[in-house]
């Protein structure tokens, strides 16, 4: 996202500054005219319009237009705020989901590591599992930290913009209404003060117009970044929130896990084949991975008669001696309860890892993030741009109405003063 986007609202800022300068120039000329009575009368004569069309009716019409425009603009601004927050929440939720998937995977890895240590096997392998789990946990915590920080900042920014929008539009409307009411009631002494206030409110209104111009271009730029993320998720400005490049480093490890489980299941099934003569009721394990080198996770291809790794304890339970003092415990065909508990814990951990394996694959391939960004692109990008544009168009119309009202009252005031001086001059 380019920093130049910030300056895309410069048109509104420039108009606001220009209008402010015009106000300063008008006040300066007015003060000079008051110092030179002859020149003031000359200027008043130039402004002696007799053909202005029913200014009272015009003022009322403009005021009604301003009220309607203000209400619609605030309502559309609220929709823009909700749409923007929804889009942000989708992205942040995806980051949180990614962190949860990583934590689930690392939890399973740590359980396997503990099982290996308790069984006093694979000490070196268990150490590698623990270090890998810690690395993944650090990545997950980093994602959560960034997600929370960005959600807080972005939501706060949108809330501030929305509140400022309501305040500025409301103050503009109040100032314009007070000006018109004072003029209609012929409170000429306060009219100049109210004109100055309206003039300043118009300046602020144009600055708000510039802000929404910026927000429209910001929405365009953000949606472009989302589209580019789909094309290349590993080198993108949005990688700051969800670092797909960091997750990509786990691809080789996931492949090793798949290969390890594939070899383990094949070894168990080979032993089952050797024991078929003694235990004809033994069933084969489902090997959810394809042959090397791909090791693709495809559990749907398992034979119907096979069982999941997590179901191994159910198969072994009838062959387990839970009563160490019982007669069948002396039978070598049965395993002890402690051995059964190790197998149960170990297979449960592996099954937990397999349960999150598809999510890990989607996460490492950044498919999870792409799906979320696709949802924002398809459902929210177009409304965001449209709403931002509609808001700045509403502000534009409102400021033009108030500007015309101020100019109209300036004209009425000048004509009134000229008539007053002419009548007193004749008297």
Tab-separated table of C-alpha atoms in Angstrom:
chain	number	residue	atom	x	y	z
A	1	UNK	CA	0.000	0.000	0.000
A	2	UNK	CA	1.603	3.241	-1.089
A	3	UNK	CA	2.077	6.226	1.230
A	4	UNK	CA	1.014	8.507	-1.646
A	5	UNK	CA	-2.576	7.360	-1.051
A	6	UNK	CA	-2.689	9.705	1.958
A	7	UNK	CA	-2.396	12.696	-0.376
A	8	UNK	CA	-5.298	11.666	-2.615
A	9	UNK	CA	-7.641	13.778	-0.473
A	10	UNK	CA	-5.641	16.905	-1.295
A	11	UNK	CA	-8.445	18.243	-3.517
A	12	UNK	CA	-10.722	18.602	-0.520
A	13	UNK	CA	-7.938	20.094	1.605
A	14	UNK	CA	-7.093	22.581	-1.179
A	15	UNK	CA	-10.729	23.681	-1.586
A	16	UNK	CA	-11.005	24.147	2.174
A	17	UNK	CA	-7.872	26.303	2.311
A	18	UNK	CA	-9.013	28.285	-0.758
A	19	UNK	CA	-12.408	28.921	0.850
A	20	UNK	CA	-10.672	30.042	4.053
A	21	UNK	CA	-8.499	32.484	2.089
A	22	UNK	CA	-11.597	33.805	0.319
A	23	UNK	CA	-13.168	34.411	3.724
A	24	UNK	CA	-10.094	36.277	4.952
A	25	UNK	CA	-10.096	38.330	1.746
A	26	UNK	CA	-13.804	39.136	2.124
A	27	UNK	CA	-13.368	40.264	5.742
A	28	UNK	CA	-10.361	42.388	4.754
A	29	UNK	CA	-12.286	44.083	1.939
A	30	UNK	CA	-15.275	44.608	4.222
A	31	UNK	CA	-13.107	46.284	6.865
A	32	UNK	CA	-11.503	48.497	4.227
A	33	UNK	CA	-14.934	49.460	2.933
A	34	UNK	CA	-16.027	50.466	6.416
A	35	UNK	CA	-12.992	52.740	6.629
A	36	UNK	CA	-13.881	54.410	3.327
A	37	UNK	CA	-17.555	55.439	3.314
A	38	UNK	CA	-17.490	56.605	-0.276
A	39	UNK	CA	-16.038	53.385	-1.566
A	40	UNK	CA	-18.461	51.349	0.551
A	41	UNK	CA	-21.394	53.160	-0.989
A	42	UNK	CA	-19.945	52.555	-4.424
A	43	UNK	CA	-19.648	48.856	-3.750
A	44	UNK	CA	-23.137	48.756	-2.298
A	45	UNK	CA	-24.470	50.421	-5.430
A	46	UNK	CA	-22.889	47.659	-7.471
A	47	UNK	CA	-24.675	45.122	-5.298
A	48	UNK	CA	-28.045	46.800	-5.434
A	49	UNK	CA	-29.915	43.891	-6.898
A	50	UNK	CA	-33.627	44.320	-7.365
A	51	UNK	CA	-34.275	41.193	-9.273
A	52	UNK	CA	-33.263	38.493	-6.782
A	53	UNK	CA	-35.829	35.711	-6.730
A	54	UNK	CA	-37.728	35.357	-3.468
A	55	UNK	CA	-34.679	34.872	-1.189
A	56	UNK	CA	-36.822	33.625	1.691
A	57	UNK	CA	-38.170	30.769	-0.415
A	58	UNK	CA	-34.681	30.035	-1.721
A	59	UNK	CA	-33.254	29.940	1.812
A	60	UNK	CA	-35.976	27.551	2.998
A	61	UNK	CA	-35.429	25.246	0.008
A	62	UNK	CA	-31.662	25.230	0.580
A	63	UNK	CA	-32.167	24.500	4.269
A	64	UNK	CA	-34.443	21.543	3.493
A	65	UNK	CA	-31.891	20.231	0.990
A	66	UNK	CA	-29.157	20.585	3.615
A	67	UNK	CA	-31.190	18.648	6.210
A	68	UNK	CA	-31.957	15.789	3.803
A	69	UNK	CA	-28.371	15.665	2.513
A	70	UNK	CA	-26.954	15.648	6.054
A	71	UNK	CA	-29.198	12.785	7.157
A	72	UNK	CA	-28.430	10.663	4.113
A	73	UNK	CA	-24.688	11.338	4.344
A	74	UNK	CA	-24.537	10.338	8.019
A	75	UNK	CA	-26.570	7.173	7.307
A	76	UNK	CA	-24.294	6.179	4.418
A	77	UNK	CA	-21.229	6.985	6.523
A	78	UNK	CA	-22.560	4.561	9.168
A	79	UNK	CA	-22.907	1.861	6.489
A	80	UNK	CA	-19.357	2.557	5.299
A	81	UNK	CA	-18.097	2.259	8.877
A	82	UNK	CA	-19.891	-1.086	9.370
A	83	UNK	CA	-18.695	-2.427	6.012
A	84	UNK	CA	-15.101	-1.434	6.757
A	85	UNK	CA	-15.200	-3.010	10.221
A	86	UNK	CA	-16.704	-6.210	8.805
A	87	UNK	CA	-13.871	-6.465	6.271
A	88	UNK	CA	-11.254	-5.862	8.945
A	89	UNK	CA	-12.873	-8.418	11.272
A	90	UNK	CA	-12.792	-11.071	8.519
A	91	UNK	CA	-9.057	-10.538	8.045
A	92	UNK	CA	-8.339	-10.454	11.782
A	93	UNK	CA	-10.512	-13.540	12.377
A	94	UNK	CA	-8.486	-15.361	9.728
A	95	UNK	CA	-5.299	-14.416	11.557
A	96	UNK	CA	-6.761	-15.708	14.832
A	97	UNK	CA	-7.909	-18.930	13.130
A	98	UNK	CA	-4.414	-19.393	11.730
A	99	UNK	CA	-2.926	-18.965	15.195
A	100	UNK	CA	-5.441	-21.449	16.654
A	101	UNK	CA	-4.580	-24.045	13.996
A	102	UNK	CA	-0.888	-23.637	14.791
A	103	UNK	CA	-1.526	-23.971	18.537
A	104	UNK	CA	-3.590	-27.131	17.982
A	105	UNK	CA	-0.806	-28.621	15.869
A	106	UNK	CA	1.922	-27.689	18.342
A	107	UNK	CA	-0.205	-29.058	21.185
A	108	UNK	CA	-0.369	-32.411	19.401
A	109	UNK	CA	3.383	-32.316	18.721
A	110	UNK	CA	4.155	-31.631	22.373
A	111	UNK	CA	1.858	-34.467	23.441
A	112	UNK	CA	3.721	-36.827	21.110
A	113	UNK	CA	7.013	-35.575	22.515
A	114	UNK	CA	5.859	-36.234	26.087
A	115	UNK	CA	4.655	-39.706	25.110
A	116	UNK	CA	8.042	-40.493	23.568
A	117	UNK	CA	9.841	-39.303	26.698
A	118	UNK	CA	7.569	-41.341	28.993
A	119	UNK	CA	8.131	-44.393	26.828
A	120	UNK	CA	11.898	-43.689	26.850
A	121	UNK	CA	12.114	-43.912	23.082
A	122	UNK	CA	13.140	-41.456	20.425
A	123	UNK	CA	14.769	-38.943	22.798
A	124	UNK	CA	16.456	-37.070	19.946
A	125	UNK	CA	13.259	-37.064	17.897
A	126	UNK	CA	11.255	-35.819	20.874
A	127	UNK	CA	13.685	-32.915	21.306
A	128	UNK	CA	13.255	-31.955	17.656
A	129	UNK	CA	9.471	-32.085	18.029
A	130	UNK	CA	9.589	-29.805	21.054
A	131	UNK	CA	11.844	-27.215	19.377
A	132	UNK	CA	9.653	-27.255	16.271
A	133	UNK	CA	6.527	-26.807	18.400
A	134	UNK	CA	8.121	-23.864	20.212
A	135	UNK	CA	9.003	-22.265	16.881
A	136	UNK	CA	5.433	-22.640	15.633
A	137	UNK	CA	4.051	-21.306	18.913
A	138	UNK	CA	6.233	-18.211	18.577
A	139	UNK	CA	4.892	-17.663	15.058
A	140	UNK	CA	1.320	-18.053	16.319
A	141	UNK	CA	1.872	-15.584	19.160
A	142	UNK	CA	3.380	-13.123	16.679
A	143	UNK	CA	0.305	-13.436	14.440
A	144	UNK	CA	-2.072	-12.932	17.387
A	145	UNK	CA	-0.110	-9.916	18.623
A	146	UNK	CA	-0.174	-8.240	15.209
A	147	UNK	CA	-3.843	-9.091	14.700
A	148	UNK	CA	-4.868	-7.534	18.018
A	149	UNK	CA	-2.735	-4.455	17.433
A	150	UNK	CA	-4.049	-3.877	13.916
A	151	UNK	CA	-7.675	-4.547	14.883
A	152	UNK	CA	-7.437	-2.009	17.707
A	153	UNK	CA	-5.796	0.665	15.560
A	154	UNK	CA	-8.037	0.206	12.516
A	155	UNK	CA	-11.305	0.001	14.455
A	156	UNK	CA	-10.309	3.033	16.500
A	157	UNK	CA	-9.472	4.967	13.321
A	158	UNK	CA	-12.828	4.135	11.711
A	159	UNK	CA	-14.668	5.021	14.920
A	160	UNK	CA	-12.906	8.392	15.128
A	161	UNK	CA	-13.657	9.150	11.465
A	162	UNK	CA	-17.326	8.236	11.925
A	163	UNK	CA	-17.704	10.365	15.069
A	164	UNK	CA	-15.927	13.299	13.402
A	165	UNK	CA	-18.213	12.902	10.382
A	166	UNK	CA	-21.336	13.118	12.553
A	167	UNK	CA	-19.973	16.107	14.501
A	168	UNK	CA	-18.832	18.094	11.444
A	169	UNK	CA	-21.980	17.468	9.399
A	170	UNK	CA	-24.185	18.261	12.407
A	171	UNK	CA	-22.289	21.474	13.177
A	172	UNK	CA	-22.476	22.492	9.510
A	173	UNK	CA	-26.222	21.934	9.541
A	174	UNK	CA	-26.694	23.761	12.863
A	175	UNK	CA	-24.612	26.713	11.650
A	176	UNK	CA	-26.529	26.923	8.357
A	177	UNK	CA	-29.887	26.638	10.148
A	178	UNK	CA	-28.953	29.308	12.711
A	179	UNK	CA	-27.767	31.604	9.918
A	180	UNK	CA	-30.996	31.191	7.966
A	181	UNK	CA	-33.249	31.613	11.015
A	182	UNK	CA	-31.343	34.724	12.124
A	183	UNK	CA	-31.627	36.171	8.637
A	184	UNK	CA	-35.326	35.409	8.363
A	185	UNK	CA	-35.899	37.043	11.765
A	186	UNK	CA	-33.745	39.997	10.602
A	187	UNK	CA	-31.167	39.702	13.367
A	188	UNK	CA	-28.732	41.643	11.203
A	189	UNK	CA	-26.195	42.340	13.953
A	190	UNK	CA	-25.362	38.669	14.540
A	191	UNK	CA	-25.600	37.768	10.862
A	192	UNK	CA	-21.967	38.628	10.108
A	193	UNK	CA	-20.768	36.541	13.060
A	194	UNK	CA	-22.869	33.598	11.905
A	195	UNK	CA	-21.511	34.027	8.371
A	196	UNK	CA	-17.968	33.790	9.727
A	197	UNK	CA	-18.881	30.665	11.725
A	198	UNK	CA	-20.520	29.074	8.664
A	199	UNK	CA	-17.489	30.023	6.601
A	200	UNK	CA	-15.181	28.228	9.031
A	201	UNK	CA	-17.498	25.202	9.201
A	202	UNK	CA	-17.425	25.009	5.401
A	203	UNK	CA	-13.614	24.924	5.550
A	204	UNK	CA	-13.780	22.008	8.000
A	205	UNK	CA	-16.410	20.339	5.804
A	206	UNK	CA	-14.094	20.477	2.806
A	207	UNK	CA	-11.340	18.900	4.890
A	208	UNK	CA	-13.763	16.066	5.738
A	209	UNK	CA	-14.526	15.787	2.025
A	210	UNK	CA	-10.797	15.273	1.473
A	211	UNK	CA	-10.700	12.576	4.162
A	212	UNK	CA	-13.382	10.536	2.383
A	213	UNK	CA	-11.643	11.028	-0.948
A	214	UNK	CA	-8.617	9.505	0.745
A	215	UNK	CA	-10.736	6.661	2.185
A	216	UNK	CA	-12.123	5.825	-1.258
A	217	UNK	CA	-8.620	5.624	-2.704
A	218	UNK	CA	-7.445	3.753	0.382
A	219	UNK	CA	-10.226	1.199	-0.191
A	220	UNK	CA	-9.140	0.835	-3.816
A	221	UNK	CA	-5.530	0.351	-2.762
A	222	UNK	CA	-6.456	-2.139	-0.015
A	223	UNK	CA	-8.569	-4.192	-2.417
A	224	UNK	CA	-5.727	-4.144	-4.941
A	225	UNK	CA	-3.415	-5.473	-2.218
A	226	UNK	CA	-5.914	-8.244	-1.475
A	227	UNK	CA	-6.007	-9.163	-5.154
A	228	UNK	CA	-2.203	-9.133	-5.350
A	229	UNK	CA	-2.089	-11.290	-2.221
A	230	UNK	CA	-4.086	-13.960	-4.035
A	231	UNK	CA	-1.541	-13.824	-6.850
A	232	UNK	CA	1.537	-13.829	-4.612
A	233	UNK	CA	0.861	-14.341	-0.883
A	234	UNK	CA	4.548	-14.626	0.014
A	235	UNK	CA	5.626	-11.118	-1.029
A	236	UNK	CA	2.866	-8.672	-0.259
A	237	UNK	CA	2.235	-5.663	1.971
A	238	UNK	CA	-0.444	-7.645	3.846
A	239	UNK	CA	2.181	-10.222	4.871
A	240	UNK	CA	2.778	-7.948	7.857
A	241	UNK	CA	-0.524	-9.172	9.345
A	242	UNK	CA	-0.440	-12.807	8.203
A	243	UNK	CA	3.145	-13.844	7.356
A	244	UNK	CA	2.643	-16.616	4.807
A	245	UNK	CA	6.363	-16.561	4.035
A	246	UNK	CA	7.136	-17.562	7.648
A	247	UNK	CA	4.548	-20.344	7.560
A	248	UNK	CA	5.985	-21.630	4.287
A	249	UNK	CA	9.133	-22.678	6.163
A	250	UNK	CA	7.042	-25.362	7.903
A	251	UNK	CA	6.206	-27.090	4.609
A	252	UNK	CA	9.220	-29.407	4.766
A	253	UNK	CA	8.439	-30.312	8.369
A	254	UNK	CA	4.816	-31.135	7.525
A	255	UNK	CA	6.075	-33.339	4.711
A	256	UNK	CA	8.393	-35.107	7.168
A	257	UNK	CA	5.477	-35.659	9.558
A	258	UNK	CA	3.445	-37.161	6.725
A	259	UNK	CA	6.345	-39.394	5.734
A	260	UNK	CA	6.898	-40.492	9.333
A	261	UNK	CA	3.249	-41.445	9.843
A	262	UNK	CA	3.179	-43.182	6.447
A	263	UNK	CA	6.184	-45.349	7.380
A	264	UNK	CA	4.826	-46.002	10.881
A	265	UNK	CA	1.447	-47.204	9.575
A	266	UNK	CA	3.130	-49.402	6.961
A	267	UNK	CA	5.309	-50.962	9.658
A	268	UNK	CA	2.292	-51.629	11.910
A	269	UNK	CA	0.318	-53.118	9.018
A	270	UNK	CA	3.297	-55.325	8.177
A	271	UNK	CA	3.336	-56.645	11.756
A	272	UNK	CA	-0.433	-57.180	11.608
A	273	UNK	CA	0.061	-59.301	8.486
A	274	UNK	CA	2.554	-61.449	10.382
A	275	UNK	CA	0.098	-61.879	13.262
A	276	UNK	CA	-2.925	-62.722	11.136
A	277	UNK	CA	-2.421	-66.429	11.780
A	278	UNK	CA	-2.500	-65.955	15.556
A	279	UNK	CA	-5.034	-63.115	15.704
A	280	UNK	CA	-7.320	-63.419	12.678
A	281	UNK	CA	-9.598	-60.645	13.933
A	282	UNK	CA	-6.926	-57.948	13.723
A	283	UNK	CA	-7.710	-55.198	11.194
A	284	UNK	CA	-5.333	-53.045	9.232
A	285	UNK	CA	-4.672	-49.390	9.953
A	286	UNK	CA	-5.771	-46.691	7.568
A	287	UNK	CA	-2.743	-45.076	5.978
A	288	UNK	CA	-4.000	-41.549	5.212
A	289	UNK	CA	-0.910	-40.613	3.192
A	290	UNK	CA	0.033	-41.482	-0.369
A	291	UNK	CA	3.346	-43.049	-1.314
A	292	UNK	CA	6.545	-40.967	-1.390
A	293	UNK	CA	7.692	-38.471	-2.337
A	294	UNK	CA	4.415	-36.516	-2.235
A	295	UNK	CA	2.944	-37.917	1.020
A	296	UNK	CA	-0.419	-36.349	0.192
A	297	UNK	CA	-3.034	-36.503	2.935
A	298	UNK	CA	-5.965	-38.483	1.449
A	299	UNK	CA	-7.807	-40.369	4.226
A	300	UNK	CA	-10.821	-40.878	1.958
A	301	UNK	CA	-8.809	-43.455	-0.031
A	302	UNK	CA	-8.523	-45.842	2.930
A	303	UNK	CA	-10.216	-49.274	2.597
A	304	UNK	CA	-13.601	-49.437	4.396
A	305	UNK	CA	-12.392	-52.293	6.593
A	306	UNK	CA	-9.413	-50.327	7.957
A	307	UNK	CA	-9.430	-48.324	11.176
A	308	UNK	CA	-8.112	-44.884	12.121
A	309	UNK	CA	-4.966	-44.550	14.201
A	310	UNK	CA	-7.051	-43.059	17.002
A	311	UNK	CA	-9.141	-46.262	17.129
A	312	UNK	CA	-6.165	-48.526	17.915
A	313	UNK	CA	-6.902	-48.515	21.684
A	314	UNK	CA	-10.405	-49.888	20.978
A	315	UNK	CA	-8.873	-52.803	19.094
A	316	UNK	CA	-6.250	-53.458	21.779
A	317	UNK	CA	-8.616	-53.176	24.726
A	318	UNK	CA	-9.820	-56.813	24.568
A	319	UNK	CA	-6.171	-57.915	24.565
A	320	UNK	CA	-5.193	-55.785	27.553
A	321	UNK	CA	-4.725	-57.004	31.088
A	322	UNK	CA	-6.108	-54.249	33.337
A	323	UNK	CA	-6.063	-56.464	36.449
A	324	UNK	CA	-2.394	-57.094	37.136
A	325	UNK	CA	-3.283	-59.914	39.533
A	326	UNK	CA	-5.596	-61.733	37.143
A	327	UNK	CA	-4.887	-65.060	35.501
A	328	UNK	CA	-4.905	-63.735	31.947
A	329	UNK	CA	-2.130	-61.307	32.869
A	330	UNK	CA	0.216	-64.261	32.895
A	331	UNK	CA	-0.704	-64.927	29.284
A	332	UNK	CA	1.913	-63.438	26.959
A	333	UNK	CA	-0.775	-62.748	24.380
A	334	UNK	CA	-2.048	-59.857	26.519
A	335	UNK	CA	-0.427	-56.454	27.063
A	336	UNK	CA	-0.224	-54.694	30.407
A	337	UNK	CA	-2.367	-51.723	31.367
A	338	UNK	CA	0.702	-49.436	31.437
A	339	UNK	CA	1.580	-50.441	27.876
A	340	UNK	CA	-2.020	-49.888	26.857
A	341	UNK	CA	-1.979	-46.376	28.365
A	342	UNK	CA	1.191	-45.501	26.449
A	343	UNK	CA	-0.352	-46.720	23.183
A	344	UNK	CA	-3.612	-44.907	23.931
A	345	UNK	CA	-1.867	-41.614	24.680
A	346	UNK	CA	0.507	-41.905	21.718
A	347	UNK	CA	-2.165	-42.814	19.158
A	348	UNK	CA	-4.479	-40.101	20.519
A	349	UNK	CA	-1.762	-37.481	20.005
A	350	UNK	CA	-1.061	-38.698	16.474
A	351	UNK	CA	-4.786	-38.658	15.669
A	352	UNK	CA	-5.055	-35.106	17.014
A	353	UNK	CA	-2.203	-34.127	14.735
A	354	UNK	CA	-3.933	-35.813	11.792
A	355	UNK	CA	-7.153	-33.962	12.605
A	356	UNK	CA	-5.460	-30.580	12.162
A	357	UNK	CA	-3.248	-31.749	9.287
A	358	UNK	CA	-5.634	-30.556	6.498
A	359	UNK	CA	-5.920	-27.156	8.182
A	360	UNK	CA	-2.144	-26.970	8.486
A	361	UNK	CA	-1.789	-27.740	4.790
A	362	UNK	CA	-4.274	-24.983	3.923
A	363	UNK	CA	-2.481	-22.613	6.261
A	364	UNK	CA	1.000	-23.323	4.925
A	365	UNK	CA	-0.264	-23.017	1.353
A	366	UNK	CA	-1.983	-19.794	2.477
A	367	UNK	CA	-5.289	-21.201	1.183
A	368	UNK	CA	-6.985	-20.243	4.450
A	369	UNK	CA	-5.917	-16.627	4.016
A	370	UNK	CA	-6.736	-16.586	0.315
A	371	UNK	CA	-10.271	-17.812	1.027
A	372	UNK	CA	-10.830	-15.032	3.558
A	373	UNK	CA	-9.422	-12.363	1.260
A	374	UNK	CA	-11.539	-13.695	-1.611
A	375	UNK	CA	-14.614	-13.211	0.577
A	376	UNK	CA	-13.632	-9.582	1.210
A	377	UNK	CA	-12.917	-9.028	-2.489
A	378	UNK	CA	-16.198	-10.528	-3.674
A	379	UNK	CA	-18.569	-9.238	-0.986
A	380	UNK	CA	-17.103	-6.087	0.531
A	381	UNK	CA	-14.645	-4.289	-1.770
A	382	UNK	CA	-17.203	-2.938	-4.228
A	383	UNK	CA	-19.628	-1.735	-1.496
A	384	UNK	CA	-16.726	-0.095	0.370
A	385	UNK	CA	-15.632	1.926	-2.657
A	386	UNK	CA	-19.216	2.812	-3.548
A	387	UNK	CA	-20.110	3.908	-0.005
A	388	UNK	CA	-16.946	6.012	0.391
A	389	UNK	CA	-17.676	7.736	-2.917
A	390	UNK	CA	-21.316	8.330	-1.953
A	391	UNK	CA	-20.261	9.879	1.368
A	392	UNK	CA	-17.853	12.358	-0.214
A	393	UNK	CA	-20.457	13.199	-2.854
A	394	UNK	CA	-22.941	13.879	-0.031
A	395	UNK	CA	-20.419	16.088	1.763
A	396	UNK	CA	-19.670	17.865	-1.524
A	397	UNK	CA	-23.368	18.602	-2.097
A	398	UNK	CA	-23.864	19.722	1.513
A	399	UNK	CA	-20.929	22.129	1.398
A	400	UNK	CA	-22.083	23.592	-1.919
A	401	UNK	CA	-25.563	24.147	-0.450
A	402	UNK	CA	-24.153	25.878	2.631
A	403	UNK	CA	-21.730	27.905	0.514
A	404	UNK	CA	-24.593	29.101	-1.659
A	405	UNK	CA	-26.641	29.899	1.462
A	406	UNK	CA	-23.821	32.008	2.883
A	407	UNK	CA	-23.330	33.851	-0.417
A	408	UNK	CA	-27.099	34.375	-0.663
A	409	UNK	CA	-27.246	35.874	2.811
A	410	UNK	CA	-24.251	38.068	2.016
A	411	UNK	CA	-26.143	39.352	-0.986
A	412	UNK	CA	-29.330	39.931	1.040
A	413	UNK	CA	-27.319	41.696	3.748
A	414	UNK	CA	-25.622	43.978	1.216
A	415	UNK	CA	-28.938	44.877	-0.419
A	416	UNK	CA	-30.481	45.531	2.999
A	417	UNK	CA	-27.636	47.829	4.024
A	418	UNK	CA	-27.781	49.677	0.716
A	419	UNK	CA	-31.535	50.196	1.073
A	420	UNK	CA	-31.004	51.376	4.640
A	421	UNK	CA	-28.369	53.956	3.636
A	422	UNK	CA	-30.357	55.146	0.634
A	423	UNK	CA	-33.487	55.679	2.740
A	424	UNK	CA	-31.542	57.515	5.431
A	425	UNK	CA	-29.674	59.541	2.829
A	426	UNK	CA	-32.952	60.691	1.312
A	427	UNK	CA	-34.326	61.486	4.743
